[in-house]
CSV table of C-alpha atoms in Angstrom, one decimal:
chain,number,residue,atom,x,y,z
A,1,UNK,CA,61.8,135.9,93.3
A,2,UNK,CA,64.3,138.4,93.3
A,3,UNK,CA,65.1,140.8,90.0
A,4,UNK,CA,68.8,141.7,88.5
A,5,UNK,CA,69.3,144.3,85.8
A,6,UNK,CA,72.2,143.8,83.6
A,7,UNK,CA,73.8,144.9,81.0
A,8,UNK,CA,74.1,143.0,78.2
A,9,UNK,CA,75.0,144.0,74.4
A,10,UNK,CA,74.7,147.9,75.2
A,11,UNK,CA,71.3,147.0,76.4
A,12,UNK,CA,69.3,146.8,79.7
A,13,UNK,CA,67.6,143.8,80.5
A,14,UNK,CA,65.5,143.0,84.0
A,15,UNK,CA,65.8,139.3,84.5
A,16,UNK,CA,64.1,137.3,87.4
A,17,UNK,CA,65.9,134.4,89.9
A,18,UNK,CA,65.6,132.4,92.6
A,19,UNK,CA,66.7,134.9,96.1
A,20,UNK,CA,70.0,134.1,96.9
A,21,UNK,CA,70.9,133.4,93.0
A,22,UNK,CA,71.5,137.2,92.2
A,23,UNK,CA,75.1,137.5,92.2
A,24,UNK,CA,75.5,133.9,90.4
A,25,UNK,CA,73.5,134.9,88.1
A,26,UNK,CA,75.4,138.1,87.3
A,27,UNK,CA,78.6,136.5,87.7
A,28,UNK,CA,77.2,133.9,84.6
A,29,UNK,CA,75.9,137.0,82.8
A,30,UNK,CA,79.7,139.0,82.9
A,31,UNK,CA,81.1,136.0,81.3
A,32,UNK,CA,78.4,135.9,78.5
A,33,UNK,CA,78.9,139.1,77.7
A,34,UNK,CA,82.4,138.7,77.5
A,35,UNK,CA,82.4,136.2,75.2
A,36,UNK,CA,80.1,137.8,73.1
A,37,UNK,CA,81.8,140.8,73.1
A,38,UNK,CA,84.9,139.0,72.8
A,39,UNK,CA,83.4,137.2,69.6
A,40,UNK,CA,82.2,140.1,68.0
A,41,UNK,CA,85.5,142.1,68.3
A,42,UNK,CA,87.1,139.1,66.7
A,43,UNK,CA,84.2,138.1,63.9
A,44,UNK,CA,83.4,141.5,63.6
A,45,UNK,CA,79.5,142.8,63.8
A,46,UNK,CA,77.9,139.7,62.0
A,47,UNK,CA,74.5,140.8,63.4
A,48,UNK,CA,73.2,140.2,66.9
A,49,UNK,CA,71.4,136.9,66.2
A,50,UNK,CA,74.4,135.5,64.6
A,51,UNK,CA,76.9,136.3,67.4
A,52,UNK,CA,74.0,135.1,70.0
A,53,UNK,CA,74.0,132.2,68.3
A,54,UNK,CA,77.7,131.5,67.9
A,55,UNK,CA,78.0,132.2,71.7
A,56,UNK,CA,75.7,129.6,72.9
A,57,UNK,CA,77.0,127.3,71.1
A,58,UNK,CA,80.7,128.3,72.4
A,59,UNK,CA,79.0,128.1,75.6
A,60,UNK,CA,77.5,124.7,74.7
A,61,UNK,CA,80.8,123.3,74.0
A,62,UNK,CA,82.5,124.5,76.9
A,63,UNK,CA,79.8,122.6,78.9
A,64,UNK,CA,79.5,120.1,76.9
A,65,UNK,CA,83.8,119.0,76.8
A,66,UNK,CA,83.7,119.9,80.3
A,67,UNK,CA,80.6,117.4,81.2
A,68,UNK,CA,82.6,115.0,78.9
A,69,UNK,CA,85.9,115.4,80.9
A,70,UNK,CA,83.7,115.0,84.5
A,71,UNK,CA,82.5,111.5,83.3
A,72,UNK,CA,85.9,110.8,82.3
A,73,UNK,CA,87.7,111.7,85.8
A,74,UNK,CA,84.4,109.9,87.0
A,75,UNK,CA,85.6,106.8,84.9
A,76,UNK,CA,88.8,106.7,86.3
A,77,UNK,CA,87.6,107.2,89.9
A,78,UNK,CA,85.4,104.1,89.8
A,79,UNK,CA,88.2,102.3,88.4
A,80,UNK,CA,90.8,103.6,90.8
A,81,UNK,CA,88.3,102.0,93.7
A,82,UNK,CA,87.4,99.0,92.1
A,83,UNK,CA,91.5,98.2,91.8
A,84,UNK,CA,91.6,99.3,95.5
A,85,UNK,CA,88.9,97.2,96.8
A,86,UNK,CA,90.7,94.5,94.9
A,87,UNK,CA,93.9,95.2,96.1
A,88,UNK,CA,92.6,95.6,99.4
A,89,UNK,CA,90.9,92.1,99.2
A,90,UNK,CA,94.4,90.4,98.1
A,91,UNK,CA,96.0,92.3,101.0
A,92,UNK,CA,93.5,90.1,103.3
A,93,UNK,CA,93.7,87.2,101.5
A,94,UNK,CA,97.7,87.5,102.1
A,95,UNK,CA,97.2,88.6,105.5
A,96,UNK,CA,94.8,85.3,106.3
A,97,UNK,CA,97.0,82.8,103.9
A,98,UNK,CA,99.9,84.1,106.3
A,99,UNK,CA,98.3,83.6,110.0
A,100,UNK,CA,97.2,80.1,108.4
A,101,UNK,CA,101.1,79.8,107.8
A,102,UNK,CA,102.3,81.0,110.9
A,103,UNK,CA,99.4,78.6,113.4
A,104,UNK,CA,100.3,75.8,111.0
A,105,UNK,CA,104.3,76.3,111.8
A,106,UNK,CA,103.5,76.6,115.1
A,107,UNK,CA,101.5,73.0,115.4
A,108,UNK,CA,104.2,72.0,113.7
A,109,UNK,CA,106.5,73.5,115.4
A,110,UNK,CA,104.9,71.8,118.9
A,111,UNK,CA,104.7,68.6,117.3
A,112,UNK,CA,108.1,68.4,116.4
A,113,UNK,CA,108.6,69.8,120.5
A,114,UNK,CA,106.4,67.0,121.9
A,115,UNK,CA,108.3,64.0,119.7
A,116,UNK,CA,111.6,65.6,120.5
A,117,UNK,CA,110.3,65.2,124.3
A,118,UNK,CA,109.1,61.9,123.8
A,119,UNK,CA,112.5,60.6,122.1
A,120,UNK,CA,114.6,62.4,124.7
A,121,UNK,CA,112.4,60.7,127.7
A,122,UNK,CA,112.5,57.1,125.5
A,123,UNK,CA,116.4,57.7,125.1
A,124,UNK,CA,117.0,58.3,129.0
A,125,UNK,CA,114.6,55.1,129.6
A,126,UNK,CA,117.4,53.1,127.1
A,127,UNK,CA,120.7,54.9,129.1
A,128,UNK,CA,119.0,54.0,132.1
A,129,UNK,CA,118.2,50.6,131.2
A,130,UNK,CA,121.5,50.1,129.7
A,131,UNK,CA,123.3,50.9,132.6
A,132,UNK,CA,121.1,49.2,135.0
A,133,UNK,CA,122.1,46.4,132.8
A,134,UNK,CA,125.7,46.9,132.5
A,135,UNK,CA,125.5,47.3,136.7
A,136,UNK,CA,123.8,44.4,136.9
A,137,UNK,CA,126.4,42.7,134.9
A,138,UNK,CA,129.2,43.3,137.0
């Protein structure tokens, strides 16, 4: 455990951290005693309780709208994602729907090949037999 002095109200004070935590914890102490110091320039001296007070519960609700606006942000991520993953679903849906499309044009497209074949070969069978028949007739 490591030790930081501060300063706090015109008064020393020796608190005790985790190592490591000494300058976050100083850093979290300046800006309490700013906003008490700020709060009792502009409330005047109420009394030391009274300002201690009114700053934790400024502190309080700093947290407290800024936990609030955290789950809110968190809200809309989750919501963003779930419309992504949906939009990402209809994006392979479309993409499937579309190769079913396309293979089924393209069996139609080779039946409609393969009957055009089979009329072109059955129509050269009829010229054929219609001028072996006209030959025939002369």
């Amino acid at each position: 455990m490591a030790n930081v002095s501060i300063k706090f109200n015109g008064k020393e004070f020796l608190l005790s951290c985790d190592d490591g935590q000494e300058e976050h914890l100083e850093e979290l102490l300046i800006q309490i005693n700013q906003k008490f110091n700020d709060l009792k320039n502009n409330l005047g001296n109420l009394g030391e309780n009274k300002l201690l007070l009114i700053t934790a519960v400024k502190v309080m609700d700093e947290y407290h709208e800024t936990k609030k606006k955290v789950e809110q942000k968190k809200n809309e991520l989750r919501e963003l994602s779930n419309k992504f993953r949906e939009l990402k679903s209809l994006v392979y849906e479309y993409k499937d729907n579309k190769e079913n499309e396309i293979l089924k044009l393209n069996n139609n497209h080779q039946s409609l090949k393969n009957e055009i074949e089979i009329n072109q070969k059955h129509y050269e069978k009829l010229i054929d037999e219609a001028a072996d028949e006209i030959s025939n007739q002369f």
